[in-house]
Coordinates of C-alpha atoms in Angstrom, one line a residue:
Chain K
X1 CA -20.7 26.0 39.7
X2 CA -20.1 28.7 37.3
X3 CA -22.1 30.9 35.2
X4 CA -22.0 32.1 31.9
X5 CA -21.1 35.6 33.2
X6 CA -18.2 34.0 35.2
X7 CA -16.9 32.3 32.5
X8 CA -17.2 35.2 29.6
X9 CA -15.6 37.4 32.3
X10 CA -12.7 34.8 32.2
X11 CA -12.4 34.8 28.5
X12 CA -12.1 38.4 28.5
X13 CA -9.4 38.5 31.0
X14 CA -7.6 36.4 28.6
X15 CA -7.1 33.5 31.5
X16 CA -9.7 31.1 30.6
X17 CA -8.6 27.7 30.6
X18 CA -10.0 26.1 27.4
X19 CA -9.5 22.5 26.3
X20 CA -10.8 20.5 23.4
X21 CA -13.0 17.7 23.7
X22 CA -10.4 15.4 22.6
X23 CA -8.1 16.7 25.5
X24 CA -10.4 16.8 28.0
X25 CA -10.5 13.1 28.5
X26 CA -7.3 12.5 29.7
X27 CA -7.0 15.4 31.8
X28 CA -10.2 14.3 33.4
X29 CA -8.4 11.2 34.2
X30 CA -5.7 12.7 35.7
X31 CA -6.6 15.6 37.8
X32 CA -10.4 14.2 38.7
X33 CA -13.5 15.0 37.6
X34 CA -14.3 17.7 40.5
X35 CA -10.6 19.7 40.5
X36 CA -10.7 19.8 36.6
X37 CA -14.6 20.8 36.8
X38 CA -12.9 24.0 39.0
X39 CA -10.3 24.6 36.5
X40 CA -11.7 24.2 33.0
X41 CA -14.0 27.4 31.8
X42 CA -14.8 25.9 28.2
X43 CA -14.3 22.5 25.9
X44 CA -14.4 22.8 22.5
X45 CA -16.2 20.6 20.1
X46 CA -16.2 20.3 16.4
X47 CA -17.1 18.6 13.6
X48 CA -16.1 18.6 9.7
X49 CA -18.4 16.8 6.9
X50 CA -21.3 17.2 4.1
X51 CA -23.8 18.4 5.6
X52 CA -26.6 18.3 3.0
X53 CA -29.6 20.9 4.5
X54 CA -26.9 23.9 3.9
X55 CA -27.4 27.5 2.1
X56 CA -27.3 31.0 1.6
X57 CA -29.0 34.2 1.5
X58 CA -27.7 36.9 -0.8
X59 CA -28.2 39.5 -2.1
X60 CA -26.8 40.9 -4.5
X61 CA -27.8 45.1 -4.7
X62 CA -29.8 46.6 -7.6
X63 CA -28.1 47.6 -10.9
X64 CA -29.0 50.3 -13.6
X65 CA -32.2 49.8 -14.2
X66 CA -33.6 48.1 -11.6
X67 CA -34.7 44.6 -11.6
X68 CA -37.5 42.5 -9.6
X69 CA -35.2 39.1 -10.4
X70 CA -37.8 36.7 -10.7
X71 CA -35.0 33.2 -12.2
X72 CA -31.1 33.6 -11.0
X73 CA -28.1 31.1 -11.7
X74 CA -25.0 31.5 -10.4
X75 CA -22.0 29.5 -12.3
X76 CA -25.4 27.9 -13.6
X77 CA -26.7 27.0 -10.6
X78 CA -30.2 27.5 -9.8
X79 CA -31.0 30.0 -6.9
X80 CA -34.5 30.2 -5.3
X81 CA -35.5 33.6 -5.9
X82 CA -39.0 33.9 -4.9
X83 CA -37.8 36.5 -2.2
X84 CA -37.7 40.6 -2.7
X85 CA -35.9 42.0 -6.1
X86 CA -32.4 41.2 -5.6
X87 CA -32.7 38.2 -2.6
X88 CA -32.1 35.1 -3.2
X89 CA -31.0 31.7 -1.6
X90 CA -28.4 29.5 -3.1
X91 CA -28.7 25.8 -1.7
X92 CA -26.0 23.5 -1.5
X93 CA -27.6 20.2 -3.1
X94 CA -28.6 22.5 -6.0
X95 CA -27.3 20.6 -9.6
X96 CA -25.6 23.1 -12.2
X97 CA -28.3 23.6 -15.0
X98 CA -28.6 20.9 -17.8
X99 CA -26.2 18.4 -15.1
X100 CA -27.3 15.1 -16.8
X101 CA -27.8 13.8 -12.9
X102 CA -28.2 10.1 -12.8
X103 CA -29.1 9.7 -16.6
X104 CA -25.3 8.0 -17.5
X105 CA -26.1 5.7 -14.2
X106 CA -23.3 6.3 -11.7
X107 CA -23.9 10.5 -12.8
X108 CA -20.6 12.2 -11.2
X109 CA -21.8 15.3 -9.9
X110 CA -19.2 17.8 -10.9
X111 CA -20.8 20.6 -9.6
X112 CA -23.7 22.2 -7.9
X113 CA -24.6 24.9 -4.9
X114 CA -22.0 23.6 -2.1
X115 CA -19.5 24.5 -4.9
X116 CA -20.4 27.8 -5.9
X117 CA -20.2 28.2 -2.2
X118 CA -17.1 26.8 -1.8
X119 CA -15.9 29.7 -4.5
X120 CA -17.2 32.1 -3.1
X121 CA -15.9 31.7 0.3
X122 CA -12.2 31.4 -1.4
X123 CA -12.6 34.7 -3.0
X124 CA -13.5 33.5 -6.6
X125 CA -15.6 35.4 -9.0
X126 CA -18.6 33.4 -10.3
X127 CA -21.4 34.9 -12.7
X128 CA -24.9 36.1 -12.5
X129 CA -27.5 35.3 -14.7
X130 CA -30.6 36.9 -14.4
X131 CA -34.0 37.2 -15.8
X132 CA -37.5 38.9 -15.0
X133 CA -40.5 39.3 -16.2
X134 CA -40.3 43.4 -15.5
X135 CA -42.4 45.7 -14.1
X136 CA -43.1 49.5 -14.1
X137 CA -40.6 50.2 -11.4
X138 CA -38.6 47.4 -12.1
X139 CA -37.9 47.4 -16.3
X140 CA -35.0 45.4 -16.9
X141 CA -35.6 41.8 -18.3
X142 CA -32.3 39.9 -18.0
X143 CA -29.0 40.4 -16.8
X144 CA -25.4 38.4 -17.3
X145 CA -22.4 39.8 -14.4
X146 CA -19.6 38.7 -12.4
X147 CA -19.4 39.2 -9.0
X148 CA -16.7 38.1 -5.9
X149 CA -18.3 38.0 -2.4
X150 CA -16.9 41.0 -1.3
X151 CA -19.8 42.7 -4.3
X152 CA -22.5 41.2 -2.5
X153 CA -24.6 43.5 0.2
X154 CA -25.2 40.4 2.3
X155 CA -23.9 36.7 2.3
X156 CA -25.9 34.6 5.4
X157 CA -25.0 31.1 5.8
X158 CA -28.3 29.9 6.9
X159 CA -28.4 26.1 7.2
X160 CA -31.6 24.1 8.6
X161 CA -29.5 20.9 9.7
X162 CA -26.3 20.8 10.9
X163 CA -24.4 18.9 13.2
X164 CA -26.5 15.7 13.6
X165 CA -26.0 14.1 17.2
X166 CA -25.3 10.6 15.4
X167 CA -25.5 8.7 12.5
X168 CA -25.7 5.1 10.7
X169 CA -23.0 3.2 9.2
X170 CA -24.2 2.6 5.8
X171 CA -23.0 -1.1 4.1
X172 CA -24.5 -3.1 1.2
X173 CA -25.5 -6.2 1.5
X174 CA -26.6 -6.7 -1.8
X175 CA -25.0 -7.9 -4.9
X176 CA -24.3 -5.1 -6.8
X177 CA -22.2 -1.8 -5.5
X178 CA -23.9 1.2 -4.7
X179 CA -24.2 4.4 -4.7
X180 CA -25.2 6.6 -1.5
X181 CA -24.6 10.1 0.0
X182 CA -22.4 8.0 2.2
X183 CA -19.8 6.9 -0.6
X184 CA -19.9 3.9 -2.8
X185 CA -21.0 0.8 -0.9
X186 CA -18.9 -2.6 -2.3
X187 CA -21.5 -5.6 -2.8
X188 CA -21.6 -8.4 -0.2
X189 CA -20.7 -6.2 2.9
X190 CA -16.5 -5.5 1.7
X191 CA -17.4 -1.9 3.2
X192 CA -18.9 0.6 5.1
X193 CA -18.7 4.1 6.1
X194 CA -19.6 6.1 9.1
X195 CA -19.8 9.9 9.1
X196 CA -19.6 11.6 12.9
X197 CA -16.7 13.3 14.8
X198 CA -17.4 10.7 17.5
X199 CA -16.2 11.7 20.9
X200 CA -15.3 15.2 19.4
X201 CA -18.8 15.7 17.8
X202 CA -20.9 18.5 19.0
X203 CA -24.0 16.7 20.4
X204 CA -22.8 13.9 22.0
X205 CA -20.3 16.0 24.0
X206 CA -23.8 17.6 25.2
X207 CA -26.2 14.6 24.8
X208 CA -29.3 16.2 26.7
X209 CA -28.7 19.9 25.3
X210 CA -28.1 21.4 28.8
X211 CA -25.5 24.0 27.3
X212 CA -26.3 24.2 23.3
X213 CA -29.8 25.6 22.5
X214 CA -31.3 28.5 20.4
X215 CA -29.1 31.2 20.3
X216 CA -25.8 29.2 21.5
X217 CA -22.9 31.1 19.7
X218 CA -20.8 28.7 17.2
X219 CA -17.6 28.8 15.1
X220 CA -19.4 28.1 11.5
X221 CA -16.6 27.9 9.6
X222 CA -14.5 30.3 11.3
X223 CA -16.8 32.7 11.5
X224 CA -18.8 33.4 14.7
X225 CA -22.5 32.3 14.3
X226 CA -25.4 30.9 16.4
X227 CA -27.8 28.0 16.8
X228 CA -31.0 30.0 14.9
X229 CA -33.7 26.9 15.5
X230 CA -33.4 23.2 16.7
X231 CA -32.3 21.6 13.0
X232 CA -35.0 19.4 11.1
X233 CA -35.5 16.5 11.5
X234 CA -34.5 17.2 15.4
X235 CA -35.8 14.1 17.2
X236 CA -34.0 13.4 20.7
X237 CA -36.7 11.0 21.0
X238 CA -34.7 7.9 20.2
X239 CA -32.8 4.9 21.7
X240 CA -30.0 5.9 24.1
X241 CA -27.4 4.3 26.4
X242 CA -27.4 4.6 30.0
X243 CA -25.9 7.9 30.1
X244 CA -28.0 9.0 27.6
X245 CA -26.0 9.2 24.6
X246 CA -27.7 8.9 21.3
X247 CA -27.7 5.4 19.4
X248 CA -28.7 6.9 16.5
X249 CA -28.9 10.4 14.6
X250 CA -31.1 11.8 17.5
X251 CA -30.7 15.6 17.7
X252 CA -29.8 18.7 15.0
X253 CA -29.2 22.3 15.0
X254 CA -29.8 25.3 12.7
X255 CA -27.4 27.3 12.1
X256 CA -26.1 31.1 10.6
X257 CA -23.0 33.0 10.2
X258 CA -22.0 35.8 7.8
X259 CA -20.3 33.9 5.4
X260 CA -17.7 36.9 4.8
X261 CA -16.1 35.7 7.7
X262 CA -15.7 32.2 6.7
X263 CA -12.0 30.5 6.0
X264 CA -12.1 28.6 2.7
X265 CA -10.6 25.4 4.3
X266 CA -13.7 25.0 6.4
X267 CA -15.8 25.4 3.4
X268 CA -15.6 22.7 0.3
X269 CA -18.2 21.7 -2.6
X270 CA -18.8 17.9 -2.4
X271 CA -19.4 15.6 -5.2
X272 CA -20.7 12.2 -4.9
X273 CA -21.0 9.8 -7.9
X274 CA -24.4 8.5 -8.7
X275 CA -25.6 10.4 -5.7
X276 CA -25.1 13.8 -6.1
X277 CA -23.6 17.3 -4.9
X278 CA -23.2 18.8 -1.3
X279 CA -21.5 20.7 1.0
X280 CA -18.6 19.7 3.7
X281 CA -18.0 22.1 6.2
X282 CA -16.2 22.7 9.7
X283 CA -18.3 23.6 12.8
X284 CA -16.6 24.1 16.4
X285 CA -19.2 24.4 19.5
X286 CA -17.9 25.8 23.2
X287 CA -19.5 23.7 26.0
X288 CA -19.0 26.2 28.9
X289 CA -18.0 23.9 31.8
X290 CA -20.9 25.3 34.3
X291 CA -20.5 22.4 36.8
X292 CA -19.3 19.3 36.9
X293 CA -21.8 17.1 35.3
X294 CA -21.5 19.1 32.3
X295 CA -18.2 18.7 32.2
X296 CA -18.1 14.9 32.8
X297 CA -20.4 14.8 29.9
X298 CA -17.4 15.9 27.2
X299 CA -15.5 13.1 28.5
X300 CA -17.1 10.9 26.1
X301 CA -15.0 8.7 24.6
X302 CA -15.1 6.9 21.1
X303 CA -15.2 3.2 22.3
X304 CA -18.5 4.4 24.6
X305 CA -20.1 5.7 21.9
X306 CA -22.7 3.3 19.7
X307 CA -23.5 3.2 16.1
X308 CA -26.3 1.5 13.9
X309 CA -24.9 -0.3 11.0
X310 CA -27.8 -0.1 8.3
X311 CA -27.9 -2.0 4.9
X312 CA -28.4 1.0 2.3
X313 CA -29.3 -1.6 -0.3
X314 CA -32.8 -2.7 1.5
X315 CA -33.4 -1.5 4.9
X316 CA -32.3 2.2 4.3
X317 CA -34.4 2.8 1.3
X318 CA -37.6 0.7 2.3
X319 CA -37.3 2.3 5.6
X320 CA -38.0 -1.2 7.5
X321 CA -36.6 0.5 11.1
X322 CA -33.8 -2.6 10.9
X323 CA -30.4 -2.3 12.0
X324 CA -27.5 -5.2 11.2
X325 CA -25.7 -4.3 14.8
X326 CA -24.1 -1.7 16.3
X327 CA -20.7 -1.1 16.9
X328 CA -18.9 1.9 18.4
X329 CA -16.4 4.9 17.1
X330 CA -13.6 3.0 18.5
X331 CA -14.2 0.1 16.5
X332 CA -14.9 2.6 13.0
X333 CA -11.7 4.3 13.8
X334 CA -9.3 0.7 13.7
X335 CA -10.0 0.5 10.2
X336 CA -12.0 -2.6 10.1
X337 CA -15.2 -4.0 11.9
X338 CA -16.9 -7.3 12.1
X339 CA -20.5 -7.7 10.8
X340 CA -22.4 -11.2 10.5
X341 CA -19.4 -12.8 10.6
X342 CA -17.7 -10.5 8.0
X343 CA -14.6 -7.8 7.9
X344 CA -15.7 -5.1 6.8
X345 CA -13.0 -2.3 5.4
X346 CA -14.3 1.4 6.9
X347 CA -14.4 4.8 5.5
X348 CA -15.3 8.0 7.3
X349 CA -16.5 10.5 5.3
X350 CA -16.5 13.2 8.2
X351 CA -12.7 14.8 8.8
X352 CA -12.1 14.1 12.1
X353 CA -8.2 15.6 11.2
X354 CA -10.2 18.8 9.9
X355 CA -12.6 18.5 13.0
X356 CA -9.4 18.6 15.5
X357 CA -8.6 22.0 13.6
X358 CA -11.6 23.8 13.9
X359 CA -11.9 22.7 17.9
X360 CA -8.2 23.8 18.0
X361 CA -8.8 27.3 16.0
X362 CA -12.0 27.8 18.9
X363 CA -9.7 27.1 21.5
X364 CA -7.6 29.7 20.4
X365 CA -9.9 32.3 19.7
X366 CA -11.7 31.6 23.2
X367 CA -7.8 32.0 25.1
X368 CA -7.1 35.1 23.3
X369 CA -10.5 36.1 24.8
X370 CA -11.7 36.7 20.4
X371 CA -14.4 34.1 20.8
X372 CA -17.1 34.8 23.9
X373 CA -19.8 32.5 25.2
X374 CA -23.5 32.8 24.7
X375 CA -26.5 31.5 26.9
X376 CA -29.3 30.0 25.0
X377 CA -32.6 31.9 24.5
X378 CA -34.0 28.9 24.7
X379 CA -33.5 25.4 25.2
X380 CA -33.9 22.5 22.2
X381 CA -36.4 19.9 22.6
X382 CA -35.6 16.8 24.8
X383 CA -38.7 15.1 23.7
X384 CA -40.0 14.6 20.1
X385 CA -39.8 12.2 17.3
X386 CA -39.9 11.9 13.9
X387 CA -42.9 12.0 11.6
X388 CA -43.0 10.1 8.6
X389 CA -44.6 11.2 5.2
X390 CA -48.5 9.7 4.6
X391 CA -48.7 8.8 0.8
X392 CA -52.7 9.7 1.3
X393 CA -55.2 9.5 -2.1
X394 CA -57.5 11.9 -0.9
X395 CA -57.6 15.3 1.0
X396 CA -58.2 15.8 4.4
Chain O
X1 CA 17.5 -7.7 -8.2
X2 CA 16.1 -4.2 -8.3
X3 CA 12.5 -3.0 -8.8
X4 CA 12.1 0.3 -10.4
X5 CA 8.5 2.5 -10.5
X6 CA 8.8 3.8 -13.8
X7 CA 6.1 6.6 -15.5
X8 CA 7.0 7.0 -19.2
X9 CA 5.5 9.7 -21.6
X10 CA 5.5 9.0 -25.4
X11 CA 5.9 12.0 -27.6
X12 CA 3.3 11.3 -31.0
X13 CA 6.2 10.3 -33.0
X14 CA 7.4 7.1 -30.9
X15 CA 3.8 5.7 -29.9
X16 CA 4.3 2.7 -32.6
X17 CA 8.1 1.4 -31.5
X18 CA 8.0 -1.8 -29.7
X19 CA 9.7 -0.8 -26.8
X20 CA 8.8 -3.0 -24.2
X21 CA 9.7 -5.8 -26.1
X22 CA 12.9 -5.0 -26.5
X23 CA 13.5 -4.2 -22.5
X24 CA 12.3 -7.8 -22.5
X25 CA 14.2 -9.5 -24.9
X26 CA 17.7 -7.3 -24.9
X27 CA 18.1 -6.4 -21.8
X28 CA 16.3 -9.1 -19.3
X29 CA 14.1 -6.9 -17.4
X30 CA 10.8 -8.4 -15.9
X31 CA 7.9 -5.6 -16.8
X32 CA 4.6 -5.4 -14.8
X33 CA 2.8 -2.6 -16.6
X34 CA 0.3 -0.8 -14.0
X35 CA -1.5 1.7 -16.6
X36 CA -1.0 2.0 -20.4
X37 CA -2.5 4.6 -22.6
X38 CA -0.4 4.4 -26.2
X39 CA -2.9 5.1 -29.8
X40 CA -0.8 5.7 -32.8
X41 CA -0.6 9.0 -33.7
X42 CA -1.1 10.2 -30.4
X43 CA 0.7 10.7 -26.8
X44 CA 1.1 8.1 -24.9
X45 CA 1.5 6.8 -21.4
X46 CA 3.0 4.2 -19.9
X47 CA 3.5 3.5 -15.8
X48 CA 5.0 0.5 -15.3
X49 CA 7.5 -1.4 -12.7
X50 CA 11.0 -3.3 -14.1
X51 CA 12.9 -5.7 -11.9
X52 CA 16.2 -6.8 -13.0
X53 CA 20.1 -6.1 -12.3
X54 CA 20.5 -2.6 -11.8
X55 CA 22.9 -2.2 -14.6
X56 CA 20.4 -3.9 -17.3
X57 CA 17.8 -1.0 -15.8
X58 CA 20.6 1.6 -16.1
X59 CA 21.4 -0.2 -19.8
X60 CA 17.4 -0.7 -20.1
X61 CA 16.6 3.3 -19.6
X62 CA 19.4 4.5 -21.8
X63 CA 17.4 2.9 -24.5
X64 CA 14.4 3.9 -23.7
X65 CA 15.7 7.5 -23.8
X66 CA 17.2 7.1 -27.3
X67 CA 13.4 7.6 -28.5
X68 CA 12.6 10.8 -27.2
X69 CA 10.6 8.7 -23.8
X70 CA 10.6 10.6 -21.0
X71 CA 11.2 8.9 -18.0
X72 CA 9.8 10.1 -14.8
X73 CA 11.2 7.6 -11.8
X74 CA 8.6 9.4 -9.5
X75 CA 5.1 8.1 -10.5
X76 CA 3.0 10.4 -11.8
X77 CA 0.2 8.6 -13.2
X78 CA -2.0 9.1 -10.4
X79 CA -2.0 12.9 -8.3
X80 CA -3.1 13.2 -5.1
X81 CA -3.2 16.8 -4.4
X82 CA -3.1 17.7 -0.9
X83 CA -4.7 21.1 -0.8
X84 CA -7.9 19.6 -2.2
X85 CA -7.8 16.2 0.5
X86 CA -9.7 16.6 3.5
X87 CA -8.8 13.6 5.0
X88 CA -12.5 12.4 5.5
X89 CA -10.9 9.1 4.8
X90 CA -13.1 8.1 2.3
X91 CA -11.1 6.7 0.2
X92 CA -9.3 4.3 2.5
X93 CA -11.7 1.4 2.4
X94 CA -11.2 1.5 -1.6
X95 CA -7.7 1.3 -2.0
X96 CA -6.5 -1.9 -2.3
X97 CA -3.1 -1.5 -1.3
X98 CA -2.9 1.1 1.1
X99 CA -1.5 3.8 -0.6
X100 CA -3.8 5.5 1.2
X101 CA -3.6 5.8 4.5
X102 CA -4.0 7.6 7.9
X103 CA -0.4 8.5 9.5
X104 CA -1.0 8.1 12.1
X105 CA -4.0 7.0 14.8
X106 CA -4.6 10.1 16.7
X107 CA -4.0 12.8 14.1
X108 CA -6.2 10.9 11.4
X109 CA -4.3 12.8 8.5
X110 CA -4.2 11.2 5.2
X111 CA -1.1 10.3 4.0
X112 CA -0.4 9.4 0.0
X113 CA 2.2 6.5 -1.0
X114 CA 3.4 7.2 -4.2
X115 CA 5.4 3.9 -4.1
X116 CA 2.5 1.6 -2.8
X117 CA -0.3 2.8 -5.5
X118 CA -1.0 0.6 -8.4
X119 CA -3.6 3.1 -9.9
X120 CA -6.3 1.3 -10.1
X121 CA -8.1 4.5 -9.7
X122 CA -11.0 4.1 -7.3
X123 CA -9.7 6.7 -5.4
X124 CA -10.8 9.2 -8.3
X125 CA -14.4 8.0 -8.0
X126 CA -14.4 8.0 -4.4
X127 CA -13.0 11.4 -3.2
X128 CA -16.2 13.7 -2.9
X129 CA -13.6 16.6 -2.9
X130 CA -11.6 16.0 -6.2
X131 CA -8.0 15.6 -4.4
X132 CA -7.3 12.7 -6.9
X133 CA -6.7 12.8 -10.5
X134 CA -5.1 10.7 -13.3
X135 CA -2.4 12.2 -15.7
X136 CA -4.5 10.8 -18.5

C-alpha cells in the first residue's frame, strides 16, 4: 500500500519508478503482480484523437476605446461571446463563417474552431473581428486585429468530454458510402473504424475510477491540467466484462489546461468530409500504483478488451440500441476483422503511435520529478446512465 | 524487362505532342498511365509506369526530354507529408494497395510507399489532418 504522499515524495526525490501502460504488462508478467505492485510508483496512460466536446476561453484584453464585444470571429470562426467584454469561448466543431457545410453533399470541412486552435497553439497569428452594439462606457462598435497567443491575457482549454472509456466500431451496412465523424464508411461492410487507445487508453486502465476523479492532475497536451467535472455524457452505467471493463463508451472526463503550455504536435484541427470539423488531441493520465489491485488493473491488454461494432447507416442514427458483434482491440489492431461472415478492412482514427508519445513524455516528466501526482477532490460517478432527449408537443 | 515509375511535367508549349504514342510505337515500351492531367494550352501532368528493356527506357527518356518534359523518376503525383500525418491510421483501410501502412506492429507509425501508390487518391479525402495532397 502506498499513498499519494508516498508516491509524490518519490517523484520529487527523482527515484520514482514510472512505467507506461503499454510496459506495464509485461513487466507484470515477469516480476509478479505483488513485487512489481512494491516497485512501480506510477503508469502512464494516454490517448491521442478528435475529441469533439473541446474549447477555449479567451480573452483577449481591452483596446483603445473600450469595447463590450457582443459577436467575435477569429480566422472567421464564430466565438460565443455572451460572456464579460472581452471573454469569449472558441469551440472546436465551430464551421468558418459562410463554410457551405454539407450543401455540395460530401462538404469537406476545411476549417473551423479545432483549427484556429491548432494555430494558435503553433504560435500563428490569426485575426480578430469584432463588433458591438456600444455603450456609454464601452463606445467602440467594431474592431478588425491580429493577435498570436502570447497577446492574449488568458487561453484555458476547457473541454466538457474528453477521454471516453470506450467506443463503437462504426461500419455500413448499407448500399451507399458514408459519411461519419468516424471516417468514410465503404457500402456493404468493406470497412470499419474504431477510435480508442485500447489497452493504453485512460479509462480502461482505471475502469471503476478508483484513482482518476475530479481534480486528478493530467498531461493535456503537454501541459499540466486537471479532471474539472466527470465529462458529459458520463454514464458508467453500462454493460461490462467480468473485471468490469467497459463494453461500450461508458465513462468521460472534463478537462482544463492553460493552453500556453501546450506542444503543437499534441494539438491538430481535424477535417472530416461530409461530416464536419474537430479537434485531435494528446492526453496522458498517471495512475498512481496505490496497491496492488490498482496496479493489476493497467495490465489490461488489447485482446481483453471488447468493442461494439454498430452499423452507422441504420442502427447508429435511429438509435435502435443494436450492436452487429463485438470484437476486441487485438482483433482492430491486425488490420482486418470478421463481421457476418465478412472481412472487414479497419481504420483507427485515434493515434495510438501519438498516444505512446504523450504516455512516454509523462513518464519523463514524472522521473525527472517535473510532473507530480494529485488526489481527487472527489470521485466520478460509478452509477448513472444516459438520458435520452423527449421530442414532447406540449410543456410540462 | 524493367519497370520504371515515371512523373512527367509538361511545360504549356508541349501539352499537344503525341508523346506516348511514340514511346509506344518507336521504342517498344509498355505504358500504364496512373494519373493524367494534359489541356492544351496548359501544364500538364503525367504519372505513369513503362516496362521494357532498360536501354529502350534509357532510349525512351532521351526522347521524352528533347521536348522540354521533365522527368521526375521519384513519384510525385501524390505527397504524403509527414509533419502533418498523425498516424491515426485512417487511411489504411482505403488504400488499395498498401502504400499505406503501419511499420511496424508495436510502434503503429505510418509509413508511405512511394513505389506501391497508384494515386487513386482516397487517401486525400480520408486524412482528417491534410497530410496528403495531389501535385495537381
Amino acid at each position: 500500500m502506498k499513498t499519494y504522499d508516498d508516491i509524490n515524495r518519490r517523484i520529487e526525490s527523482g527515484r520514482a519508478v514510472v512505467l507506461t501502460a503499454d510496459e506495464i504488462i509485461d513487466y507484470v508478467d515477469r516480476k509478479g503482480l505483488e513485487r512489481a505492485a512494491e516497485e512501480v510508483d506510477v503508469v502512464t496512460t494516454a490517448t491521442f484523437g478528435a475529441m469533439c466536446s473541446s474549447g477555449c476561453f479567451l480573452n483577449f484584453g481591452q483596446c483603445t476605446p473600450r469595447m463590450r464585444i457582443s459577436e467575435a470571429w477569429l480566422d472567421d470562426v464564430l466565438l460565443y461571446s455572451g460572456l464579460a467584454a472581452v471573454d469569449a469561448f472558441l469551440g472546436a466543431t465551430q464551421l468558418r463563417h459562410n463554410d457551405p457545410a454539407n450543401m455540395n453533399y460530401p462538404g469537406e470541412f476545411e476549417f473551423g474552431g479545432g483549427h484556429v486552435i491548432e494555430k494558435l497553439i503553433a504560435g500563428k497569428s490569426v485575426q480578430l473581428f469584432a463588433l458591438s452594439y456600444g455603450t456609454d462606457e464601452y463606445p467602440r462598435r467594431e474592431l478588425r486585429t491580429y493577435l498570436t497567443l502570447k497577446d492574449l491575457n488568458q487561453a484555458v482549454m476547457v473541454n466538457p468530454r474528453n477521454c471516453y472509456q470506450n467506443y463503437n466500431v462504426a461500419i455500413n451496412t448499407s448500399s451507399r458510402r458514408i459519411y461519419t465523424y468516424l471516417g468514410q464508411l465503404e457500402p456493404e461492410m468493406a470497412n470499419c473504424t474504431y477510435s480508442s487507445a485500447g489497452q493504453l487508453s485512460p479509462l480502461l486502465n482505471d475502469p471503476f475510477y478508483e484513482t482518476i476523479g475530479v481534480g486528478s492532475a493530467v498531461w493535456l497536451a503537454g501541459a499540466r491540467g486537471h479532471v474539472y467535472a466527470e465529462g458529459t455524457q458520463h454514464c458508467p452505467t453500462c454493460q461490462r466484462d467480468a473485471n468490469g471493463v467497459p463494453r461500450e463508451g461508458a465513462g468521460t472526463l472534463a478537462l482544463t489546461a492553460d493552453m500556453k503550455a501546450m506542444r503543437p504536435e499534441f494539438v491538430r484541427g481535424v477535417s472530416l468530409r461530409g461530416y464536419g470539423v474537430s479537434l485531435a488531441l494528446g492526453i496522458a493520465i498517471p495512475i498512481p500504483v496505490l496497491n496492488a489491485e490498482v496496479l493489476r488493473r493497467t495490465t489490461i491488454r488489447d485482446r481483453d478488451i471488447l468493442a461494439p461494432v454498430v452499423d452507422y447507416s441504420r442502427d447508429y442514427p435511429q438509435k435502435t440500441g443494436r450492436t452487429l458483434c463485438e470484437v476486441s482491440y487485438a482483433d482492430l489492431r491486425r488490420g482486418e476483422i470478421v463481421v457476418a461472415g465478412h472481412t472487414v478492412r479497419v481504420s483507427s482514427l485515434s493515434s495510438y503511435h501519438r498516444a505512446l508519445e504523450c504516455a512516454e513524455l509523462l513518464k519523463s516528466e514524472i522521473a525527472r520529478g517535473d510532473f507530480l501526482l494529485s488526489k481527487p477532490l472527489q470521485a466520478l460517478p460509478r452509477e448513472q446512465s444516459l438520458k435520452g432527449l423527449q421530442i414532447r408537443e406540449d410543456p410540462r | 524487362m524493367i519497370t520504371r515509375k515515371l512523373f512527367l511535367h509538361f511545360p504549356k508549349c508541349e501539352t499537344e505532342k503525341p508523346i506516348v504514342y511514340h514511346l509506344v510505337k518507336d521504342y517498344n515500351l509498355i505504358i500504364n498511365i496512373f494519373r493524367a492531367k494534359v489541356t492544351a494550352d496548359e501544364e500538364g501532368y503525367l504519372v505513369l509506369d513503362v516496362t521494357g528493356e532498360e536501354d529502350d527506357i534509357e532510349r525512351g527518356m532521351g526522347f521524352v526530354k528533347g521536348f522540354n518534359v521533365t522527368i521526375d523518376p521519384v513519384n510525385k503525383g501524390v505527397r504524403w507529408n509527414q509533419e502533418r500525418c498523425t498516424h491515426c491510421g485512417n487511411c489504411l483501410s482505403h488504400c488499395p494497395t498498401h502504400a499505406l501502412r503501419l511499420r511496424d506492429a508495436s510502434s503503429r507509425e505510418v509509413v508511405f510507399d512511394e513505389a506501391a501508390c497508384i494515386e487513386c487518391l482516397n487517401c486525400l479525402d480520408n486524412c482528417p489532418f491534410g497530410a496528403c495532397s495531389s501535385a495537381f
